[in-house]
Short mmCIF file of C-alpha atoms in Angstrom, two decimals:
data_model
loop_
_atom_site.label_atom_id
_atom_site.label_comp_id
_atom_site.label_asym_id
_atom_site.label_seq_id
_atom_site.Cartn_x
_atom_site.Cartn_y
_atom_site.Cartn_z
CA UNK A 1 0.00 0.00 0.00
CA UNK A 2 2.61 2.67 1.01
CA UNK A 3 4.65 1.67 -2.63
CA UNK A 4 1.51 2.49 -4.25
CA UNK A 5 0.77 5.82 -2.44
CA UNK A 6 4.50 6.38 -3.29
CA UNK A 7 3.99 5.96 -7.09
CA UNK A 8 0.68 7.69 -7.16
CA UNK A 9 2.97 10.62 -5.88
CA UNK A 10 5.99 10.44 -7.63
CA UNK A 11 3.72 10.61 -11.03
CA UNK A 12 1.59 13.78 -9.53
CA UNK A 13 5.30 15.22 -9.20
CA UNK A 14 6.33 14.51 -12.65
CA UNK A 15 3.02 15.72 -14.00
CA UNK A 16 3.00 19.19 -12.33
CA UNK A 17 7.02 19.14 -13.06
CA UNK A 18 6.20 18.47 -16.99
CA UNK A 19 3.25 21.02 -16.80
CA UNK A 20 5.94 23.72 -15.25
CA UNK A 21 8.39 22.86 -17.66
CA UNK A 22 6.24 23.75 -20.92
CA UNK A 23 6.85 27.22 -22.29
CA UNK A 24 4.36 27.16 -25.53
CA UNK A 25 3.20 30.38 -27.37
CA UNK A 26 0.93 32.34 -25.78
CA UNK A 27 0.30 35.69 -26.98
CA UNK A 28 0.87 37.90 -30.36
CA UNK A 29 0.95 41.53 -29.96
CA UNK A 30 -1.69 42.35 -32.26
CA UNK A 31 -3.78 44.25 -30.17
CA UNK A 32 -5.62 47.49 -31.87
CA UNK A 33 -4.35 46.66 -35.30
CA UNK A 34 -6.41 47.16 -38.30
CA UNK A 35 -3.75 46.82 -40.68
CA UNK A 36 -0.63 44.79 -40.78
CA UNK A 37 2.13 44.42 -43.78
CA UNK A 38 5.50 42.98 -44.70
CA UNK A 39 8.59 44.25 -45.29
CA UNK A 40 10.85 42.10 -47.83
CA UNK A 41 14.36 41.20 -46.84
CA UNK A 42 13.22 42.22 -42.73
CA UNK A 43 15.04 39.76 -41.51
CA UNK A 44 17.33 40.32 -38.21
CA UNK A 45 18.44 37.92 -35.60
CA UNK A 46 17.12 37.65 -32.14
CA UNK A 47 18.08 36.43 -28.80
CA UNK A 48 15.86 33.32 -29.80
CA UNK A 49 17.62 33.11 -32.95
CA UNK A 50 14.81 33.25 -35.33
CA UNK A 51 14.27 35.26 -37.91
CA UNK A 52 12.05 37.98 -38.07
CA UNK A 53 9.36 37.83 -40.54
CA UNK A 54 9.27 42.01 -41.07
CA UNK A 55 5.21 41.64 -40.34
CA UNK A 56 4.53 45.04 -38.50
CA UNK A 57 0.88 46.13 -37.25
CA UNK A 58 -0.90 49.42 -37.47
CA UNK A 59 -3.30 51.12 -35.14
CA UNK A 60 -6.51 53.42 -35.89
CA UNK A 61 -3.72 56.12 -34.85
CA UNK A 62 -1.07 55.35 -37.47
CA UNK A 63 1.27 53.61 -34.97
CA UNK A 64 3.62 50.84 -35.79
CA UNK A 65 4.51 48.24 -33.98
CA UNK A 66 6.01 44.47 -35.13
CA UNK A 67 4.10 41.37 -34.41
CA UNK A 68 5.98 39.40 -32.17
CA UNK A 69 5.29 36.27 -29.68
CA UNK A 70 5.11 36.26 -25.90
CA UNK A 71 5.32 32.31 -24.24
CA UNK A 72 4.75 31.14 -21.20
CA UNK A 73 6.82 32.54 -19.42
CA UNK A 74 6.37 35.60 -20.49
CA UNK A 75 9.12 35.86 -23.04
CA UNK A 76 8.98 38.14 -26.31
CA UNK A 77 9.77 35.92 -29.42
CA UNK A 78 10.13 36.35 -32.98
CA UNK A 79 8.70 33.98 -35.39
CA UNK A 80 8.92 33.79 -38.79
CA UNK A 81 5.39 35.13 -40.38
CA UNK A 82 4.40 34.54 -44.01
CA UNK A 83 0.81 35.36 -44.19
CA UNK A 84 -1.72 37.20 -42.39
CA UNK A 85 -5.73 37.15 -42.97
CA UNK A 86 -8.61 38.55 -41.61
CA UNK A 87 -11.17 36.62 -40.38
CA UNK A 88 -13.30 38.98 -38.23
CA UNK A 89 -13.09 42.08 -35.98
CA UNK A 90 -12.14 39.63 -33.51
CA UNK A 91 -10.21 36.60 -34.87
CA UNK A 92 -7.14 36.19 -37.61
CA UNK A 93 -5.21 34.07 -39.14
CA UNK A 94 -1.53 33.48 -39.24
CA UNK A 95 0.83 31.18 -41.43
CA UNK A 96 4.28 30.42 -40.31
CA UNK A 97 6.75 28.52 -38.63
CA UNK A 98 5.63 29.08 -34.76
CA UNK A 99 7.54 27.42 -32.36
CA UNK A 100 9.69 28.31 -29.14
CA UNK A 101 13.12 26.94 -29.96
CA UNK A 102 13.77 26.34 -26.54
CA UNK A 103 10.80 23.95 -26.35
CA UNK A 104 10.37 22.01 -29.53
CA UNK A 105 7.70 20.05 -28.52
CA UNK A 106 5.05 21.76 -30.04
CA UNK A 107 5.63 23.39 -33.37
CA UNK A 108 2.25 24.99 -35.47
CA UNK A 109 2.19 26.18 -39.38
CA UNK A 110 -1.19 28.06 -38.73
CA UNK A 111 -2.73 29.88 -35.65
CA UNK A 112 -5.60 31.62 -34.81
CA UNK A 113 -4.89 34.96 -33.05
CA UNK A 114 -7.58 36.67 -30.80
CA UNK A 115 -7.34 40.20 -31.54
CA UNK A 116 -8.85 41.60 -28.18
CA UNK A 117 -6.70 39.42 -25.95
CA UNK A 118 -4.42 38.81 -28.25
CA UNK A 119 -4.01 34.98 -26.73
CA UNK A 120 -2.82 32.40 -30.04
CA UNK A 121 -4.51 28.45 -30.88
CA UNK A 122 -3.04 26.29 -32.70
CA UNK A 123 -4.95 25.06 -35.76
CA UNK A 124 -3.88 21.67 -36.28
CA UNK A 125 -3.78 19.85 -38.72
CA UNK A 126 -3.94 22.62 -41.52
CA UNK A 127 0.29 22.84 -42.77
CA UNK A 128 -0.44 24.29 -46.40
CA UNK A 129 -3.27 27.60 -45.83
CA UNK A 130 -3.20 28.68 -49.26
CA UNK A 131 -2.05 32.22 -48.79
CA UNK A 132 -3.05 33.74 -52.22
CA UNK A 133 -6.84 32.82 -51.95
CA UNK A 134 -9.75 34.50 -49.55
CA UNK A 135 -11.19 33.50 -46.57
CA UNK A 136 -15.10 32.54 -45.98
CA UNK A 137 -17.38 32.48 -43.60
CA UNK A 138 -21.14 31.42 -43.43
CA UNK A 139 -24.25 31.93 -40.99
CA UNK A 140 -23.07 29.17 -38.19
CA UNK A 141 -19.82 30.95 -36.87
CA UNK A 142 -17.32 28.34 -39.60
CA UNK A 143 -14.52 29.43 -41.88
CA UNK A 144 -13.39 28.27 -44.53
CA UNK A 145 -10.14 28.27 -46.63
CA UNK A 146 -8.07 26.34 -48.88
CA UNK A 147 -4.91 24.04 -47.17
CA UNK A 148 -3.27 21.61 -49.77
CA UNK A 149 -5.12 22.47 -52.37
CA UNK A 150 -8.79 21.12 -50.69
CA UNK A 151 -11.59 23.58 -48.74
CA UNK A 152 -11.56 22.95 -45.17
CA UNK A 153 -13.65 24.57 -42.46
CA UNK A 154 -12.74 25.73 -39.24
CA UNK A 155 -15.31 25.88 -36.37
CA UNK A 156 -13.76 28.43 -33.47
CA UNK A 157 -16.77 28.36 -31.45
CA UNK A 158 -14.40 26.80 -28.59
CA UNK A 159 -10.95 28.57 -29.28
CA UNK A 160 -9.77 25.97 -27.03
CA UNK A 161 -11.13 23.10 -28.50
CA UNK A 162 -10.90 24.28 -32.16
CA UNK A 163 -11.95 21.58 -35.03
CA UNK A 164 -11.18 21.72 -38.88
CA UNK A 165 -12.63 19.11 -41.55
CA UNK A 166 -12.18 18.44 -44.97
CA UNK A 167 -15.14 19.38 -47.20
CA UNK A 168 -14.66 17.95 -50.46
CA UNK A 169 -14.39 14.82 -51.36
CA UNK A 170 -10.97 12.78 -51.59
CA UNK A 171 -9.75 13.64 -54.96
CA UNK A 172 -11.43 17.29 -55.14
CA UNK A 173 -9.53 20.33 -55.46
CA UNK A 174 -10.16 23.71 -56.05
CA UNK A 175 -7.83 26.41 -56.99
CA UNK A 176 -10.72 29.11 -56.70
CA UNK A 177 -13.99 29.06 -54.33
CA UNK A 178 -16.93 30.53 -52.89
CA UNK A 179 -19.00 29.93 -50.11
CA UNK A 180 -22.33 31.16 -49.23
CA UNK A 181 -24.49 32.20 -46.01
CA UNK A 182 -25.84 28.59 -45.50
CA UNK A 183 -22.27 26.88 -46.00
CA UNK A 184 -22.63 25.47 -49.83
CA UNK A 185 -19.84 25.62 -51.55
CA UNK A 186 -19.08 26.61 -55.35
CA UNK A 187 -15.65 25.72 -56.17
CA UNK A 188 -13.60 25.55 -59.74
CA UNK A 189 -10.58 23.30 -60.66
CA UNK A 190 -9.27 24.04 -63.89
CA UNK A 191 -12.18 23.70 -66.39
CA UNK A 192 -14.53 22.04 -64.07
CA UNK A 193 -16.81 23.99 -62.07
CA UNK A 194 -19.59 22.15 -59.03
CA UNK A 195 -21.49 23.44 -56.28
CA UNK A 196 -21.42 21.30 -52.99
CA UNK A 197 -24.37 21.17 -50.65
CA UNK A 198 -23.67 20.73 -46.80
CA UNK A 199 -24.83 17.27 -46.73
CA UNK A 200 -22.38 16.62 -49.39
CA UNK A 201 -24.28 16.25 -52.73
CA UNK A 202 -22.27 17.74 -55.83
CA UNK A 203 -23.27 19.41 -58.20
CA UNK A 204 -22.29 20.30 -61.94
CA UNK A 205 -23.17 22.83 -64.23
CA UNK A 206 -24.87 20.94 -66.64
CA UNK A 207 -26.72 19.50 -63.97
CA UNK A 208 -28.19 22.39 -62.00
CA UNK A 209 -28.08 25.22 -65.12
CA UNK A 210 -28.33 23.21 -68.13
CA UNK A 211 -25.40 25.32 -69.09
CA UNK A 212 -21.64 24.38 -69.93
CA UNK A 213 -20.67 27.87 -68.45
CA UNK A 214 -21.86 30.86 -66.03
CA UNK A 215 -20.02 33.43 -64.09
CA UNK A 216 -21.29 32.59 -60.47
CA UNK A 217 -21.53 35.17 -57.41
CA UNK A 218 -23.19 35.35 -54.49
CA UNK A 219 -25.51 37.65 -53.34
CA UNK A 220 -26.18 40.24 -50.85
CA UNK A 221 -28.93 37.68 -49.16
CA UNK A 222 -25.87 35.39 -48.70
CA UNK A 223 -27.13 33.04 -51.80
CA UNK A 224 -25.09 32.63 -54.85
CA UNK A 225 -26.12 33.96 -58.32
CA UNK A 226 -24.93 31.97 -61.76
CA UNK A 227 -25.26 34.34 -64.98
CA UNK A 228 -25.55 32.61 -68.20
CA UNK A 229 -27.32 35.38 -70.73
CA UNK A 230 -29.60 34.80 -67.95
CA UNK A 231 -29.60 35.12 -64.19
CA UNK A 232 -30.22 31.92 -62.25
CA UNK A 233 -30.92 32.27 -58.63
CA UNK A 234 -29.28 29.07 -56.72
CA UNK A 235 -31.36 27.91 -53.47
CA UNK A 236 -30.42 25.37 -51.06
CA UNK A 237 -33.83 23.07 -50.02
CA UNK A 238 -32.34 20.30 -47.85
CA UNK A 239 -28.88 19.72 -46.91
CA UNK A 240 -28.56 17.77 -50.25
CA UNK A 241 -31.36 19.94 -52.54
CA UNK A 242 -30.18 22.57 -54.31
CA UNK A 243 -32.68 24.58 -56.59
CA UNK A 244 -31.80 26.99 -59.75
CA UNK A 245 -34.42 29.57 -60.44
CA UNK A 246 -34.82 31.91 -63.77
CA UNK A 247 -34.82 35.48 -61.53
CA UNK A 248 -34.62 37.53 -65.19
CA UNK A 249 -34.67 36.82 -68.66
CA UNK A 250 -32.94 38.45 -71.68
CA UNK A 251 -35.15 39.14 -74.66
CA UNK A 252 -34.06 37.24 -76.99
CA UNK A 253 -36.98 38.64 -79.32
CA UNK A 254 -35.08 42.31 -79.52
CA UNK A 255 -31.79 42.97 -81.50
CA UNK A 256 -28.89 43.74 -79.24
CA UNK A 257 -30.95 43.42 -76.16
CA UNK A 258 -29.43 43.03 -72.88
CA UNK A 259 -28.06 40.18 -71.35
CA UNK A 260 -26.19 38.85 -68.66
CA UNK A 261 -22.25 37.63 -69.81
CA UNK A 262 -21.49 34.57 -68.80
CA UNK A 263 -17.61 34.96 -68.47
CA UNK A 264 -17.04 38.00 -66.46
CA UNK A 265 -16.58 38.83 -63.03
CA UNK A 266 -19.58 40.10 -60.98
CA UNK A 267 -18.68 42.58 -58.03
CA UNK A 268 -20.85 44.10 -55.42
CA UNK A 269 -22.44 47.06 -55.00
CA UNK A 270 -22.94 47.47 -51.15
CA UNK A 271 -24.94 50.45 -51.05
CA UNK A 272 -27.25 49.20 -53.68
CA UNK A 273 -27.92 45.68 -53.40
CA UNK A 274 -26.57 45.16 -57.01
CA UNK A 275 -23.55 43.53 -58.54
CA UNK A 276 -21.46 44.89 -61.68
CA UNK A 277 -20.07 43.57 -64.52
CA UNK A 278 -17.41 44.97 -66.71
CA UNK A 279 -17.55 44.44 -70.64
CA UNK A 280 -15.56 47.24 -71.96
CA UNK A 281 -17.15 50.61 -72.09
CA UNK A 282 -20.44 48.87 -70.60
CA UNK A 283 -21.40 47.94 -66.91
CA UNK A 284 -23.78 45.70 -66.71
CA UNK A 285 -25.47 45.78 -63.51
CA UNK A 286 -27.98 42.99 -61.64
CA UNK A 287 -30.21 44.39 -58.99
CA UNK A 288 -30.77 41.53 -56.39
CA UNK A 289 -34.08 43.02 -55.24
CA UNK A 290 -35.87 44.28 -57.76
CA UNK A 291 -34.62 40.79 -60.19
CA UNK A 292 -33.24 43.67 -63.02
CA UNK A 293 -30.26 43.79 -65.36
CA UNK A 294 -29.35 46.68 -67.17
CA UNK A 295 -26.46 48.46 -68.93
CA UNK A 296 -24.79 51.83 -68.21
CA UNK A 297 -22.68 52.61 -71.18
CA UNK A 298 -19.68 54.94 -70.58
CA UNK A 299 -17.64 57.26 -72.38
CA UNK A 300 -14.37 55.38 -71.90
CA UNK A 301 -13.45 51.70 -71.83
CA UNK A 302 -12.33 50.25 -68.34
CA UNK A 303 -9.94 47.89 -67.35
CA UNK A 304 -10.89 44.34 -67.59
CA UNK A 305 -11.42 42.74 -63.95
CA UNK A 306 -9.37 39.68 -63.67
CA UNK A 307 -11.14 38.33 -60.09
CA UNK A 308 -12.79 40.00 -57.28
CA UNK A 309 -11.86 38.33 -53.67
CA UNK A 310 -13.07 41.12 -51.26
CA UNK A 311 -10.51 42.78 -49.12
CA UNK A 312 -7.96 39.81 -50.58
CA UNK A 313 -4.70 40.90 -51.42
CA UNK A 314 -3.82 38.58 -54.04
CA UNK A 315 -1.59 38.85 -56.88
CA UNK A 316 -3.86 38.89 -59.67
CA UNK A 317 -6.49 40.91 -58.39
CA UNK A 318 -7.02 44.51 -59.62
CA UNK A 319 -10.18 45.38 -58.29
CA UNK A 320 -11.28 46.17 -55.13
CA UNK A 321 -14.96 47.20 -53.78
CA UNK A 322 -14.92 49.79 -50.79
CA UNK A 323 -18.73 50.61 -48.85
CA UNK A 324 -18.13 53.71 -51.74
CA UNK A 325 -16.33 53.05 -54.64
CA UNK A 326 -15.05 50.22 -56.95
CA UNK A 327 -11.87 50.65 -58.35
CA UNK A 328 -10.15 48.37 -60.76
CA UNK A 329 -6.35 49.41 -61.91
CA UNK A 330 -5.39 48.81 -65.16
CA UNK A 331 -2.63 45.95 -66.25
CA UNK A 332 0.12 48.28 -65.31
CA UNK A 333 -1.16 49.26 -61.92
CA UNK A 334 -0.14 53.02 -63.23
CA UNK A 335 -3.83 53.85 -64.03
CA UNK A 336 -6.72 53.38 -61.04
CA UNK A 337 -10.59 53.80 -62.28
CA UNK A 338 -13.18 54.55 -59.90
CA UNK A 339 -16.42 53.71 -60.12
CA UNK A 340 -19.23 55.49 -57.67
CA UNK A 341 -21.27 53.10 -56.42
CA UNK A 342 -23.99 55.51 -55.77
CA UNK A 343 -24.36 56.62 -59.65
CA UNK A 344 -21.40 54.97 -61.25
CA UNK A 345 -20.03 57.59 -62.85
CA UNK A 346 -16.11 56.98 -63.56
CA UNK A 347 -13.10 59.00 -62.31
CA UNK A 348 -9.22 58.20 -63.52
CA UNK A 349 -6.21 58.43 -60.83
CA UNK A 350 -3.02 58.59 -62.56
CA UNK A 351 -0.56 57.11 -60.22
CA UNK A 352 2.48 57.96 -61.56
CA UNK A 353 1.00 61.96 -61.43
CA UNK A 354 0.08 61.78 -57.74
CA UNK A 355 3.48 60.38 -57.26
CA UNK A 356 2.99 56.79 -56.56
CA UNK A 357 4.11 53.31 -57.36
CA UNK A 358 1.57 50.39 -56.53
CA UNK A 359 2.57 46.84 -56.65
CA UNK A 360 0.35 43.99 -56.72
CA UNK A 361 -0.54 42.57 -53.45
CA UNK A 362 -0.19 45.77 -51.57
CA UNK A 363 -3.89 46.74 -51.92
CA UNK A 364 -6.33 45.68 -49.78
CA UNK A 365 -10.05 47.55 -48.96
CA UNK A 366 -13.24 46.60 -46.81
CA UNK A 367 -16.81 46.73 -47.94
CA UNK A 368 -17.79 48.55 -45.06
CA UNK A 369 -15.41 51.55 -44.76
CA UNK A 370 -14.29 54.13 -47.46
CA UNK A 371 -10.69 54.37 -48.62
CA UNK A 372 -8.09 52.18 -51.06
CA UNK A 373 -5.08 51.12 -48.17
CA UNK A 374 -1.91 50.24 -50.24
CA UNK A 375 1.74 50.47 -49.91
CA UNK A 376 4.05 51.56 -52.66
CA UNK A 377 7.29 53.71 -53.72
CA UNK A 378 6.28 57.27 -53.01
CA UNK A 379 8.46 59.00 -55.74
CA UNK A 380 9.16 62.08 -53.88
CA UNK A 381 11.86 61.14 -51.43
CA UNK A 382 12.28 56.99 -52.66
CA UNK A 383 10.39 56.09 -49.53
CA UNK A 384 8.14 53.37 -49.12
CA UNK A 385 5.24 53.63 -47.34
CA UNK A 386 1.53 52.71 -46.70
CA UNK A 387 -1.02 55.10 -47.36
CA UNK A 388 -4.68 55.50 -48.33
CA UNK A 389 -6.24 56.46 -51.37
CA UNK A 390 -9.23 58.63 -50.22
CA UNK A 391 -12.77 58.32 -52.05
CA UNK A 392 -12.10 61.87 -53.58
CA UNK A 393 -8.90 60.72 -55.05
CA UNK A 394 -6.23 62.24 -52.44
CA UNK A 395 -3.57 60.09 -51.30
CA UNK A 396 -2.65 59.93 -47.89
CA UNK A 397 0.40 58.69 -46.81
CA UNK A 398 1.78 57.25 -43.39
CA UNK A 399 5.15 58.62 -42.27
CA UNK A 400 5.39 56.24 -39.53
CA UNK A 401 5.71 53.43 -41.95
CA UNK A 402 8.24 55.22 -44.34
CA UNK A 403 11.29 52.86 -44.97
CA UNK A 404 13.86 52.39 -47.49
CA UNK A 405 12.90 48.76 -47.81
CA UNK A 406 10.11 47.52 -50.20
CA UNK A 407 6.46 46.56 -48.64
CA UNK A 408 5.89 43.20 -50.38
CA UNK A 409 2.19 42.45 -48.84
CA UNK A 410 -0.28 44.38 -46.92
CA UNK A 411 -3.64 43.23 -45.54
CA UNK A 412 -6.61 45.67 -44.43
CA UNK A 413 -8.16 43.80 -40.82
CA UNK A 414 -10.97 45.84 -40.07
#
């Protein structure tokens, strides 16, 4: 009896000892941000030895500050960051190589960061977030993004308990995606195009349209759109039901009438419950309430839109949709049209007049606040900096973040 009272002991001290002797990740100092971006080439040693990723924060009041790592035991660490995304006012993402190197017991690739308490949890099992494509969420709290090349969905309810699943089936991929209010998801690979209900039915074009092709979007209700000459509105009925709907109908009975295209990008119109296409010197716009198309000609063509992804970042993106404007830069990125969203008329920024060099993916927005954010070479002095393209066209730029070293990626969080 006493050798087992003994044992029973001599585990409970090895236990708490073990438990002591963790120093994991605790914090990022992230608080108050509602921006963050990336120097290239910032790296610098530290007394941890790791390299610093040259991710730096920004408050409502222009300050700066890096994003670094605070453990256990309440030491400041610096980890190697190579994406950031927004998730919510509350929550982000980050993707990285996190680990304490003097405790290599637990190493992450992707964490979620509480913005208010700034406290980190590990996702695991996600090692490949794709970086380049846009984050979704629907009506139950779940996000979803692409790791390895498949959607998965992340349910934070519990930070502490926090569970990700795969939701296509083995063999699916999609290399660009869409997800709507009730959680079905419209995804592309290559040529092939399905939607996916929750319960996990699949869907093809030909199947749900009767089409081969349709540009889909979703709508301001939070259910997605397909227009094929027509506009087809997409309903889920059961977990595995999905329903497409005729909403309006071109006339095929008048010459040149209009119609909906089929293979352009649709963007949103916030402040009028209607989404935009660009074809030229034409938008054609869909208004989601009253079930209209119609076409606003204008007096000068505008850049083709190449993919909206919201307040993405990526690399092939050149348009961007603010709660007032949406502005779409030209294949040079010298050139930046803006389109009102109350009465579309058009106004031209020349960049290179104002005195600015953009980049691509250093241009991020949010559909509900006004103002372009960006980060570029500010001809003047051969500073770069982040700044903010104002809805009448000024540029304001951030001292504070002036450096000689190129800003490589920015992301708007708020």
């Amino acid at each position: 009896m006493k050798k087992l009272i003994l044992l029973a002991l001599v585990c409970a001290m090895a236990g708490a000892c073990s438990k002591e002797s963790e120093d994991r990740l605790r914090k990022a100092t992230v608080k108050g941000a509602v921006m963050a971006y990336q120097s290239s080439g910032g790296t610098r040693a530290t007394r941890a030895g790791s390299d610093f990723s040259g991710f730096n924060t920004v408050d409502a009041a222009g300050n700066v500050k890096p994003i670094r790592f605070i453990t256990d035991r309440g030491d400041t660490l610096d980890m190697q960051i190579s994406a950031v995304k927004s998730l919510s006012e509350r929550y982000m993402l980050l993707k990285g190589s996190f680990h304490n190197p003097q405790d290599l017991r637990f190493y992450y690739n992707t964490l979620l960061v509480d913005v208010n308490t700034e406290y980190i949890y590990a996702i695991e099992g996600v090692k490949n977030l794709d970086e380049d494509l846009p984050v979704f969420s629907d009506d139950y709290g779940c996000w979803y993004f692409v790791s390895s090349g498949t959607v998965v969905k992340l349910n934070a309810s519990n930070p502490d308990n926090l569970t990700v699943e795969s939701c296509l089936a083995e063999g699916q991929s999609a290399n660009r995606y869409w997800v709507s209010a009730d959680g079905v998801i419209y995804y592309e690979y290559g040529l092939n195009s399905k939607f996916k209900c929750p319960g996990g039915r699949t869907y093809t074009f030909e199947e749900l349209l009767g089409v081969s092709s349709a540009s889909v979007f979703c709508g301001h209700s939070g259910v997605f759109y397909a227009a094929a000459g027509d506009i087809y509105k997409i309903s889920l009925q059961g977990p595995n039901t999905l329903q497409a709907q005729v909403v309006w109908k071109r006339d095929l009975e008048t010459w040149n009438s209009v119609y909906a295209p089929y293979d352009k990008v649709y963007c949103p119109n916030p402040k009028r419950k209607e989404h935009i296409a660009v074809v030229y010197n034409s938008l054609y716009v869909f208004n989601e309430e009253l079930n209209e198309m119609r076409e606003i000609k204008q007096s000068e063509s505008i850049p083709f839109i190449r993919e909206y992804c919201g307040w993405e970042s990526a690399s092939w993106t050149n348009e961007f949709v603010t709660s007032e404007s949406l502005f779409i830069f030209d294949e040079s990125y010298k050139k930046l049209y803006q389109i009102s969203l109350a009465d579309y008329s058009v106004h031209m920024v020349d960049m290179v007049q104002v005195g600015y060099e953009v980049g691509r993916g250093t241009v991020s927005c949010s559909l509900d606040s006004p103002g372009l954010s960006f980060a570029g070479l500010r001809y003047a002095d051969g500073k770069n900096v982040v700044g903010m393209i104002n809805e009448d066209g000024t540029i304001t730029a951030n001292e504070k973040t002036a450096t000689d070293t190129p800003i490589v990626s920015l992301v708007r969080l708020n």
